[in-house]
Each structure stands twice: as C-alpha cells, then as structure tokens.
PDB file of C-alpha atoms in Angstrom:
ATOM      1  CA  MET A   1     114.259  42.226 118.757  1.00  0.00           C
ATOM      2  CA  LEU A   2     115.482  45.689 117.792  1.00  0.00           C
ATOM      3  CA  ASP A   3     115.678  46.377 114.050  1.00  0.00           C
ATOM      4  CA  LEU A   4     116.942  49.759 112.849  1.00  0.00           C
ATOM      5  CA  PRO A   5     116.886  50.036 109.032  1.00  0.00           C
ATOM      6  CA  GLY A   6     119.866  52.363 108.517  1.00  0.00           C
ATOM      7  CA  PRO A   7     120.610  53.921 105.110  1.00  0.00           C
ATOM      8  CA  PRO A   8     119.224  52.222 101.977  1.00  0.00           C
ATOM      9  CA  GLY A   9     121.367  49.246 101.010  1.00  0.00           C
ATOM     10  CA  ALA A  10     123.484  49.503 104.161  1.00  0.00           C
ATOM     11  CA  PRO A  11     125.434  46.461 105.366  1.00  0.00           C
ATOM     12  CA  VAL A  12     123.952  44.589 108.326  1.00  0.00           C
ATOM     13  CA  VAL A  13     125.397  44.304 111.815  1.00  0.00           C
ATOM     14  CA  VAL A  14     123.912  41.854 114.312  1.00  0.00           C
ATOM     15  CA  LEU A  15     124.554  42.869 117.915  1.00  0.00           C
ATOM     16  CA  LEU A  16     124.936  40.030 120.427  1.00  0.00           C
ATOM     17  CA  HIS A  17     124.587  41.015 124.074  1.00  0.00           C
ATOM     18  CA  GLY A  18     126.338  39.761 127.174  1.00  0.00           C
ATOM     19  CA  LEU A  19     125.405  37.481 130.045  1.00  0.00           C
ATOM     20  CA  ALA A  20     122.276  38.478 132.030  1.00  0.00           C
ATOM     21  CA  ALA A  21     121.759  41.556 129.845  1.00  0.00           C
ATOM     22  CA  THR A  22     119.333  42.248 127.012  1.00  0.00           C
ATOM     23  CA  SER A  23     119.929  43.876 123.651  1.00  0.00           C
ATOM     24  CA  ALA A  24     118.470  47.183 124.872  1.00  0.00           C
ATOM     25  CA  LEU A  25     120.535  47.190 128.058  1.00  0.00           C
ATOM     26  CA  ASN A  26     123.798  46.196 126.391  1.00  0.00           C
ATOM     27  CA  TRP A  27     123.522  48.180 123.159  1.00  0.00           C
ATOM     28  CA  GLY A  28     121.138  51.044 123.907  1.00  0.00           C
ATOM     29  CA  PRO A  29     123.759  53.825 123.791  1.00  0.00           C
ATOM     30  CA  SER A  30     125.237  52.427 120.536  1.00  0.00           C
ATOM     31  CA  LEU A  31     122.126  51.958 118.408  1.00  0.00           C
ATOM     32  CA  GLN A  32     121.650  55.388 116.880  1.00  0.00           C
ATOM     33  CA  ALA A  33     125.345  55.824 116.120  1.00  0.00           C
ATOM     34  CA  LEU A  34     125.519  52.475 114.326  1.00  0.00           C
ATOM     35  CA  ALA A  35     122.267  53.117 112.452  1.00  0.00           C
ATOM     36  CA  GLN A  36     123.954  55.989 110.640  1.00  0.00           C
ATOM     37  CA  ASP A  37     125.983  53.444 108.666  1.00  0.00           C
ATOM     38  CA  PHE A  38     124.261  50.061 109.053  1.00  0.00           C
ATOM     39  CA  ARG A  39     121.051  48.171 109.335  1.00  0.00           C
ATOM     40  CA  VAL A  40     121.183  47.144 112.986  1.00  0.00           C
ATOM     41  CA  LEU A  41     119.646  43.956 114.367  1.00  0.00           C
ATOM     42  CA  ALA A  42     119.816  43.340 118.111  1.00  0.00           C
ATOM     43  CA  PRO A  43     117.992  40.200 119.338  1.00  0.00           C
ATOM     44  CA  ASP A  44     117.754  38.882 122.891  1.00  0.00           C
ATOM     45  CA  HIS A  45     119.361  35.485 123.475  1.00  0.00           C
ATOM     46  CA  ARG A  46     117.476  32.452 124.750  1.00  0.00           C
ATOM     47  CA  GLY A  47     116.162  32.896 128.251  1.00  0.00           C
ATOM     48  CA  HIS A  48     117.180  36.569 128.306  1.00  0.00           C
ATOM     49  CA  GLY A  49     114.629  39.385 128.208  1.00  0.00           C
ATOM     50  CA  GLY A  50     112.325  38.850 125.254  1.00  0.00           C
ATOM     51  CA  GLY A  51     114.347  35.986 123.776  1.00  0.00           C
ATOM     52  CA  LEU A  52     113.093  32.474 123.094  1.00  0.00           C
ATOM     53  CA  PRO A  53     112.010  30.668 126.285  1.00  0.00           C
ATOM     54  CA  LEU A  54     114.605  28.317 127.702  1.00  0.00           C
ATOM     55  CA  ARG A  55     113.034  24.860 127.426  1.00  0.00           C
ATOM     56  CA  ALA A  56     116.315  22.917 127.331  1.00  0.00           C
ATOM     57  CA  PRO A  57     119.747  23.528 128.868  1.00  0.00           C
ATOM     58  CA  PHE A  58     121.326  26.769 127.664  1.00  0.00           C
ATOM     59  CA  ARG A  59     123.902  26.279 124.898  1.00  0.00           C
ATOM     60  CA  LEU A  60     126.022  28.960 123.256  1.00  0.00           C
ATOM     61  CA  GLU A  61     125.877  26.927 120.042  1.00  0.00           C
ATOM     62  CA  LYS A  62     122.076  27.130 120.017  1.00  0.00           C
ATOM     63  CA  CYS A  63     122.307  30.913 120.336  1.00  0.00           C
ATOM     64  CA  ALA A  64     124.613  30.992 117.313  1.00  0.00           C
ATOM     65  CA  ASP A  65     122.134  28.862 115.370  1.00  0.00           C
ATOM     66  CA  ASP A  66     119.343  31.252 116.393  1.00  0.00           C
ATOM     67  CA  ILE A  67     121.233  34.132 114.789  1.00  0.00           C
ATOM     68  CA  ALA A  68     121.700  32.216 111.557  1.00  0.00           C
ATOM     69  CA  ALA A  69     118.009  31.272 111.504  1.00  0.00           C
ATOM     70  CA  LEU A  70     116.931  34.853 112.206  1.00  0.00           C
ATOM     71  CA  THR A  71     119.001  36.328 109.395  1.00  0.00           C
ATOM     72  CA  GLU A  72     117.835  33.628 107.012  1.00  0.00           C
ATOM     73  CA  PHE A  73     114.217  34.404 107.908  1.00  0.00           C
ATOM     74  CA  LEU A  74     114.879  38.107 107.246  1.00  0.00           C
ATOM     75  CA  GLN A  75     116.547  37.188 103.926  1.00  0.00           C
ATOM     76  CA  ILE A  76     119.895  38.624 105.006  1.00  0.00           C
ATOM     77  CA  ASP A  77     122.671  36.748 103.235  1.00  0.00           C
ATOM     78  CA  ARG A  78     125.687  38.257 105.004  1.00  0.00           C
ATOM     79  CA  PHE A  79     126.208  40.252 108.167  1.00  0.00           C
ATOM     80  CA  VAL A  80     128.858  41.409 110.609  1.00  0.00           C
ATOM     81  CA  ALA A  81     128.515  39.641 113.968  1.00  0.00           C
ATOM     82  CA  VAL A  82     129.220  42.066 116.821  1.00  0.00           C
ATOM     83  CA  GLY A  83     129.541  40.409 120.219  1.00  0.00           C
ATOM     84  CA  TYR A  84     130.003  41.771 123.721  1.00  0.00           C
ATOM     85  CA  SER A  85     131.385  39.478 126.463  1.00  0.00           C
ATOM     86  CA  MET A  86     129.204  36.340 126.200  1.00  0.00           C
ATOM     87  CA  GLY A  87     127.978  37.729 122.885  1.00  0.00           C
ATOM     88  CA  GLY A  88     131.575  37.587 121.682  1.00  0.00           C
ATOM     89  CA  ALA A  89     131.645  33.837 122.262  1.00  0.00           C
ATOM     90  CA  ILE A  90     128.357  33.531 120.370  1.00  0.00           C
ATOM     91  CA  ALA A  91     129.760  35.631 117.535  1.00  0.00           C
ATOM     92  CA  GLN A  92     132.790  33.331 117.263  1.00  0.00           C
ATOM     93  CA  LEU A  93     130.516  30.284 117.187  1.00  0.00           C
ATOM     94  CA  THR A  94     128.259  31.895 114.599  1.00  0.00           C
ATOM     95  CA  TRP A  95     131.267  32.243 112.300  1.00  0.00           C
ATOM     96  CA  ARG A  96     132.361  28.663 112.978  1.00  0.00           C
ATOM     97  CA  ARG A  97     128.939  27.081 112.434  1.00  0.00           C
ATOM     98  CA  HIS A  98     127.629  29.390 109.676  1.00  0.00           C
ATOM     99  CA  ARG A  99     130.675  30.693 107.827  1.00  0.00           C
ATOM    100  CA  GLU A 100     128.753  31.439 104.662  1.00  0.00           C
ATOM    101  CA  ARG A 101     126.682  34.081 106.490  1.00  0.00           C
ATOM    102  CA  VAL A 102     129.305  35.940 108.557  1.00  0.00           C
ATOM    103  CA  ALA A 103     131.124  38.702 106.674  1.00  0.00           C
ATOM    104  CA  GLY A 104     133.132  39.977 109.637  1.00  0.00           C
ATOM    105  CA  LEU A 105     133.546  39.973 113.403  1.00  0.00           C
ATOM    106  CA  VAL A 106     133.711  42.743 115.987  1.00  0.00           C
ATOM    107  CA  LEU A 107     134.544  41.246 119.377  1.00  0.00           C
ATOM    108  CA  CYS A 108     134.177  43.502 122.420  1.00  0.00           C
ATOM    109  CA  ALA A 109     135.241  42.853 126.034  1.00  0.00           C
ATOM    110  CA  THR A 110     135.420  39.148 125.256  1.00  0.00           C
ATOM    111  CA  ALA A 111     137.845  36.264 124.938  1.00  0.00           C
ATOM    112  CA  ALA A 112     138.591  32.847 123.500  1.00  0.00           C
ATOM    113  CA  ARG A 113     138.316  31.379 127.011  1.00  0.00           C
ATOM    114  CA  PHE A 114     136.730  32.750 130.162  1.00  0.00           C
ATOM    115  CA  ALA A 115     137.974  30.285 132.773  1.00  0.00           C
ATOM    116  CA  SER A 116     141.042  28.282 133.755  1.00  0.00           C
ATOM    117  CA  SER A 117     141.217  24.529 133.187  1.00  0.00           C
ATOM    118  CA  ARG A 118     140.369  23.895 136.843  1.00  0.00           C
ATOM    119  CA  GLN A 119     137.371  26.232 136.680  1.00  0.00           C
ATOM    120  CA  ARG A 120     136.144  24.502 133.520  1.00  0.00           C
ATOM    121  CA  GLN A 121     136.341  21.100 135.223  1.00  0.00           C
ATOM    122  CA  ALA A 122     134.487  22.443 138.253  1.00  0.00           C
ATOM    123  CA  SER A 123     131.703  23.841 136.075  1.00  0.00           C
ATOM    124  CA  TYR A 124     130.841  20.341 134.840  1.00  0.00           C
ATOM    125  CA  LEU A 125     130.325  19.194 138.436  1.00  0.00           C
ATOM    126  CA  ILE A 126     128.534  22.266 139.740  1.00  0.00           C
ATOM    127  CA  GLN A 127     126.299  23.104 136.769  1.00  0.00           C
ATOM    128  CA  PRO A 128     123.427  20.617 137.368  1.00  0.00           C
ATOM    129  CA  PHE A 129     123.060  21.623 141.025  1.00  0.00           C
ATOM    130  CA  ALA A 130     123.314  25.341 140.206  1.00  0.00           C
ATOM    131  CA  SER A 131     120.574  25.022 137.586  1.00  0.00           C
ATOM    132  CA  ILE A 132     118.258  23.335 140.094  1.00  0.00           C
ATOM    133  CA  ALA A 133     118.988  26.047 142.649  1.00  0.00           C
ATOM    134  CA  ALA A 134     118.324  28.772 140.074  1.00  0.00           C
ATOM    135  CA  ARG A 135     114.910  27.362 139.265  1.00  0.00           C
ATOM    136  CA  GLY A 136     113.991  27.398 142.955  1.00  0.00           C
ATOM    137  CA  ALA A 137     115.422  30.774 143.979  1.00  0.00           C
ATOM    138  CA  PRO A 138     112.865  33.400 145.066  1.00  0.00           C
ATOM    139  CA  ASP A 139     112.000  36.234 142.685  1.00  0.00           C
ATOM    140  CA  SER A 140     113.313  38.765 145.201  1.00  0.00           C
ATOM    141  CA  PHE A 141     116.831  37.357 144.840  1.00  0.00           C
ATOM    142  CA  TRP A 142     116.857  37.789 141.067  1.00  0.00           C
ATOM    143  CA  LYS A 143     115.310  41.241 141.240  1.00  0.00           C
ATOM    144  CA  ALA A 144     118.126  42.283 143.577  1.00  0.00           C
ATOM    145  CA  GLN A 145     120.706  40.986 141.092  1.00  0.00           C
ATOM    146  CA  ALA A 146     119.035  42.920 138.269  1.00  0.00           C
ATOM    147  CA  GLN A 147     119.084  46.112 140.319  1.00  0.00           C
ATOM    148  CA  ARG A 148     122.819  45.714 140.896  1.00  0.00           C
ATOM    149  CA  MET A 149     123.413  45.378 137.159  1.00  0.00           C
ATOM    150  CA  LEU A 150     121.299  48.455 136.403  1.00  0.00           C
ATOM    151  CA  GLU A 151     123.316  50.632 138.765  1.00  0.00           C
ATOM    152  CA  ASN A 152     125.501  51.434 135.747  1.00  0.00           C
ATOM    153  CA  VAL A 153     122.550  53.131 133.980  1.00  0.00           C
ATOM    154  CA  PRO A 154     122.498  56.793 135.139  1.00  0.00           C
ATOM    155  CA  ASP A 155     119.058  57.827 133.782  1.00  0.00           C
ATOM    156  CA  PRO A 156     116.301  56.852 136.286  1.00  0.00           C
ATOM    157  CA  ASP A 157     113.582  56.603 133.607  1.00  0.00           C
ATOM    158  CA  ARG A 158     115.717  54.366 131.434  1.00  0.00           C
ATOM    159  CA  ARG A 159     116.673  52.311 134.474  1.00  0.00           C
ATOM    160  CA  ARG A 160     112.991  51.654 135.242  1.00  0.00           C
ATOM    161  CA  HIS A 161     112.310  50.735 131.614  1.00  0.00           C
ATOM    162  CA  LEU A 162     115.207  48.280 131.504  1.00  0.00           C
ATOM    163  CA  ALA A 163     114.242  46.778 134.854  1.00  0.00           C
ATOM    164  CA  ALA A 164     110.836  45.903 133.401  1.00  0.00           C
ATOM    165  CA  GLU A 165     112.493  44.382 130.338  1.00  0.00           C
ATOM    166  CA  ILE A 166     114.876  42.229 132.373  1.00  0.00           C
ATOM    167  CA  GLU A 167     111.934  40.727 134.270  1.00  0.00           C
ATOM    168  CA  GLY A 168     111.515  38.332 131.337  1.00  0.00           C
ATOM    169  CA  THR A 169     114.958  36.820 131.913  1.00  0.00           C
ATOM    170  CA  GLN A 170     114.901  33.267 133.275  1.00  0.00           C
ATOM    171  CA  PRO A 171     117.246  32.769 136.262  1.00  0.00           C
ATOM    172  CA  ALA A 172     118.225  29.301 135.039  1.00  0.00           C
ATOM    173  CA  ALA A 173     119.392  30.832 131.767  1.00  0.00           C
ATOM    174  CA  ILE A 174     121.872  33.038 133.611  1.00  0.00           C
ATOM    175  CA  ILE A 175     123.286  30.170 135.664  1.00  0.00           C
ATOM    176  CA  GLU A 176     123.502  27.798 132.711  1.00  0.00           C
ATOM    177  CA  ALA A 177     124.967  30.491 130.433  1.00  0.00           C
ATOM    178  CA  ALA A 178     127.662  31.205 133.022  1.00  0.00           C
ATOM    179  CA  GLY A 179     128.513  27.498 133.045  1.00  0.00           C
ATOM    180  CA  ALA A 180     128.604  27.407 129.248  1.00  0.00           C
ATOM    181  CA  LEU A 181     131.012  30.348 129.248  1.00  0.00           C
ATOM    182  CA  ALA A 182     133.248  28.608 131.774  1.00  0.00           C
ATOM    183  CA  ARG A 183     133.500  25.651 129.383  1.00  0.00           C
ATOM    184  CA  PHE A 184     133.938  27.730 126.212  1.00  0.00           C
ATOM    185  CA  ASP A 185     137.358  27.574 124.546  1.00  0.00           C
ATOM    186  CA  SER A 186     137.852  28.596 120.918  1.00  0.00           C
ATOM    187  CA  ARG A 187     141.649  28.734 120.871  1.00  0.00           C
ATOM    188  CA  LEU A 188     142.057  25.603 118.739  1.00  0.00           C
ATOM    189  CA  TRP A 189     140.024  26.965 115.832  1.00  0.00           C
ATOM    190  CA  LEU A 190     140.373  30.747 115.937  1.00  0.00           C
ATOM    191  CA  ARG A 191     143.421  30.496 113.680  1.00  0.00           C
ATOM    192  CA  ASP A 192     141.009  29.503 110.896  1.00  0.00           C
ATOM    193  CA  VAL A 193     138.978  32.715 111.034  1.00  0.00           C
ATOM    194  CA  ASP A 194     138.991  34.084 107.487  1.00  0.00           C
ATOM    195  CA  VAL A 195     136.863  37.231 107.806  1.00  0.00           C
ATOM    196  CA  PRO A 196     137.918  40.746 108.830  1.00  0.00           C
ATOM    197  CA  THR A 197     137.989  40.992 112.613  1.00  0.00           C
ATOM    198  CA  THR A 198     138.441  43.828 115.056  1.00  0.00           C
ATOM    199  CA  VAL A 199     138.770  43.388 118.806  1.00  0.00           C
ATOM    200  CA  VAL A 200     137.583  46.249 121.019  1.00  0.00           C
ATOM    201  CA  ALA A 201     139.576  45.644 124.191  1.00  0.00           C
ATOM    202  CA  THR A 202     138.494  47.060 127.547  1.00  0.00           C
ATOM    203  CA  GLN A 203     141.798  47.670 129.290  1.00  0.00           C
ATOM    204  CA  PHE A 204     140.548  47.895 132.894  1.00  0.00           C
ATOM    205  CA  ASP A 205     138.252  44.881 132.678  1.00  0.00           C
ATOM    206  CA  ARG A 206     138.088  42.759 135.840  1.00  0.00           C
ATOM    207  CA  HIS A 207     135.600  40.253 134.403  1.00  0.00           C
ATOM    208  CA  VAL A 208     137.441  39.473 131.152  1.00  0.00           C
ATOM    209  CA  PRO A 209     141.095  40.361 131.792  1.00  0.00           C
ATOM    210  CA  LEU A 210     142.899  42.308 129.086  1.00  0.00           C
ATOM    211  CA  GLU A 211     145.468  39.547 128.588  1.00  0.00           C
ATOM    212  CA  ARG A 212     142.719  37.119 127.590  1.00  0.00           C
ATOM    213  CA  GLN A 213     141.215  39.621 125.178  1.00  0.00           C
ATOM    214  CA  LEU A 214     144.623  40.101 123.556  1.00  0.00           C
ATOM    215  CA  GLU A 215     145.253  36.338 123.521  1.00  0.00           C
ATOM    216  CA  MET A 216     142.112  36.015 121.403  1.00  0.00           C
ATOM    217  CA  ALA A 217     143.194  38.823 119.086  1.00  0.00           C
ATOM    218  CA  GLU A 218     146.616  37.253 118.560  1.00  0.00           C
ATOM    219  CA  ALA A 219     145.019  33.937 117.574  1.00  0.00           C
ATOM    220  CA  ILE A 220     142.884  35.485 114.802  1.00  0.00           C
ATOM    221  CA  PRO A 221     144.801  36.127 111.563  1.00  0.00           C
ATOM    222  CA  GLU A 222     145.298  39.820 110.783  1.00  0.00           C
ATOM    223  CA  SER A 223     142.861  40.995 113.429  1.00  0.00           C
ATOM    224  CA  ALA A 224     142.951  44.645 114.511  1.00  0.00           C
ATOM    225  CA  VAL A 225     142.785  45.813 118.116  1.00  0.00           C
ATOM    226  CA  ARG A 226     141.190  48.994 119.429  1.00  0.00           C
ATOM    227  CA  ARG A 227     141.920  49.601 123.109  1.00  0.00           C
ATOM    228  CA  ILE A 228     139.755  51.770 125.320  1.00  0.00           C
ATOM    229  CA  ASP A 229     140.497  52.910 128.864  1.00  0.00           C
ATOM    230  CA  ALA A 230     137.337  51.401 130.279  1.00  0.00           C
ATOM    231  CA  ASN A 231     135.977  48.543 132.379  1.00  0.00           C
ATOM    232  CA  HIS A 232     133.640  45.675 131.532  1.00  0.00           C
ATOM    233  CA  TYR A 233     130.573  47.912 131.619  1.00  0.00           C
ATOM    234  CA  ALA A 234     131.927  50.330 129.032  1.00  0.00           C
ATOM    235  CA  CYS A 235     128.998  49.753 126.672  1.00  0.00           C
ATOM    236  CA  VAL A 236     126.696  51.461 129.191  1.00  0.00           C
ATOM    237  CA  ALA A 237     128.693  53.233 131.880  1.00  0.00           C
ATOM    238  CA  GLN A 238     131.445  54.602 129.597  1.00  0.00           C
ATOM    239  CA  ALA A 239     129.534  54.903 126.348  1.00  0.00           C
ATOM    240  CA  SER A 240     131.312  58.122 125.338  1.00  0.00           C
ATOM    241  CA  LEU A 241     134.513  56.074 125.062  1.00  0.00           C
ATOM    242  CA  PHE A 242     132.999  52.865 123.756  1.00  0.00           C
ATOM    243  CA  VAL A 243     130.519  53.932 121.089  1.00  0.00           C
ATOM    244  CA  PRO A 244     132.932  55.821 118.774  1.00  0.00           C
ATOM    245  CA  GLU A 245     135.374  52.902 118.845  1.00  0.00           C
ATOM    246  CA  LEU A 246     132.579  50.421 118.192  1.00  0.00           C
ATOM    247  CA  ARG A 247     131.303  52.409 115.238  1.00  0.00           C
ATOM    248  CA  GLU A 248     134.757  52.684 113.698  1.00  0.00           C
ATOM    249  CA  ALA A 249     135.404  48.982 114.286  1.00  0.00           C
ATOM    250  CA  CYS A 250     132.194  48.063 112.464  1.00  0.00           C
ATOM    251  CA  ARG A 251     133.016  50.416 109.610  1.00  0.00           C
ATOM    252  CA  GLU A 252     136.532  49.073 109.107  1.00  0.00           C
ATOM    253  CA  VAL A 253     135.429  45.442 109.266  1.00  0.00           C
ATOM    254  CA  SER A 254     132.552  45.925 106.821  1.00  0.00           C
ATOM    255  CA  ALA A 255     134.852  47.670 104.343  1.00  0.00           C
ATOM    256  CA  GLN A 256     137.526  44.924 104.232  1.00  0.00           C
ATOM    257  CA  PRO A 257     137.706  41.858 102.002  1.00  0.00           C
ATOM    258  CA  ALA A 258     138.035  38.372 103.459  1.00  0.00           C
ATOM    259  CA  VAL A 259     141.335  37.505 105.127  1.00  0.00           C
ATOM    260  CA  VAL A 260     143.727  35.448 102.995  1.00  0.00           C
ATOM    261  CA  THR A 261     145.208  32.585 105.032  1.00  0.00           C
TER     262      THR A 261
END
C-alpha cells in the first residue's frame, strides 16, 4: 500500500485502482500532486499486485469492506473515496456499506453499470468456467496481457518496475473481477448518495462509454462533472490532462458539506 502523509492535518483520500491494474500503475502520475493537499492512501485490491491473496471468489463488496477495515486500522474516521473504472464501483459500494466513513466521492472513468442486461445474464453462466480457465492458463499468456497494458507507460524504467509489481496479480482475480463488474448495477441506490461527489468523465472512452458515465452523474444528487478529452487510460497515458482535473475534483469534494436530500 502507498501512504503519502501530505500536509499536517490534511484530509484523507483513498485511491481505488481499476481492473488488472495496481495502485502504482493506476495512480503513479497523480500521487505527488494529490499529496500537496491530502494524505494519500492507495492500496491494491484483492488478487491484484500486492493486495490480499484471493482465497475465495472475487467480490467488489469485499473490496469495499477492505477499505473500511484499512481506514479503521489506521484510525482514519473519514475519507474521500476516489475510484477509477472498477475502483469507481468499489468507491460507490464503500459509501453504501460504510456511509459513516465516506466524506465524499470522486468517480473517474466509471459508471453505475458496465454491461447490458444480456451481458449481465451471460456473465452468470460464463463466470465459473472462465475462473477455471484462468487458474489453468500458462504464465506466458498473463505476462503477454500485462505487457499490453503497460504499453501506455512511456518510461522504460518505470515500465519494468510496474511489470515486476503486476507479477503478483492472480489471473483468476482479473477474470472474476470482470464478471463482478458485468453484474454491478448501482442505479437503484445512487439517488441516496448524500456526500459531495464529482465525476471525472473521460469523453473518448471506449471501455466505459461517456453516456454511462453521465448516466451515473445524473443519478447522484448535486454531483459535479469534469470532462476531459481523453480515453480510458487517461490516468497514465494522458496524465497532463487527467491529474489537474483529479486534484481539483478532490479539493472541491473535500471542501463541501454533505448533500441535503
């Protein structure tokens, strides 16, 4: 886990990374900018990088509970949950399951649903077989997938460092997390969100279409939207666009009182 102390008495942001990434890969370009204003925590999710080993099927809800347990262990009463893609779903669930701890939400390149109804139904049928296949796939296959993901990191030294970090990721975690995302749907309860929320929308996103990001924003009372002309890999490949918007989103959320509904 990454833990940057920030200024004395600074509010806390907890950064929640996306599918198949790690905290360092997802948030590396953002850390120093955020640490100017906040204490920054950035854990790896279960089965990802240095996260807890996956000993049971991957559940987004368990990841949300991990965040609550971590902040309780660190004696952090309140924090802003900042989620990217899959991390955005975990951030939403962290608010829902641990409302007393979440002071605000910053939701980046994410949505209230990631799949159509038909895709969700298919995921229930395919998931068990995909998990078995993932556990039996050769290491070379997963290393090739990791290399494809790291193509968005321009610095060769950093790319090698992140490749070593990703080696700890369990293939089954990726497959099962993808299935969990396909089944995720928060639309029925997002209207109850009562903390300041800002959505950082990636306008040229082919993985999480802009219309789904905006659908989520419209469902959350009084949420703000910051649009950037970037794709789904903005956090790494287009950091010069993403990081300033992320920092401002965190600052505006942490400065606002709770939403009155």
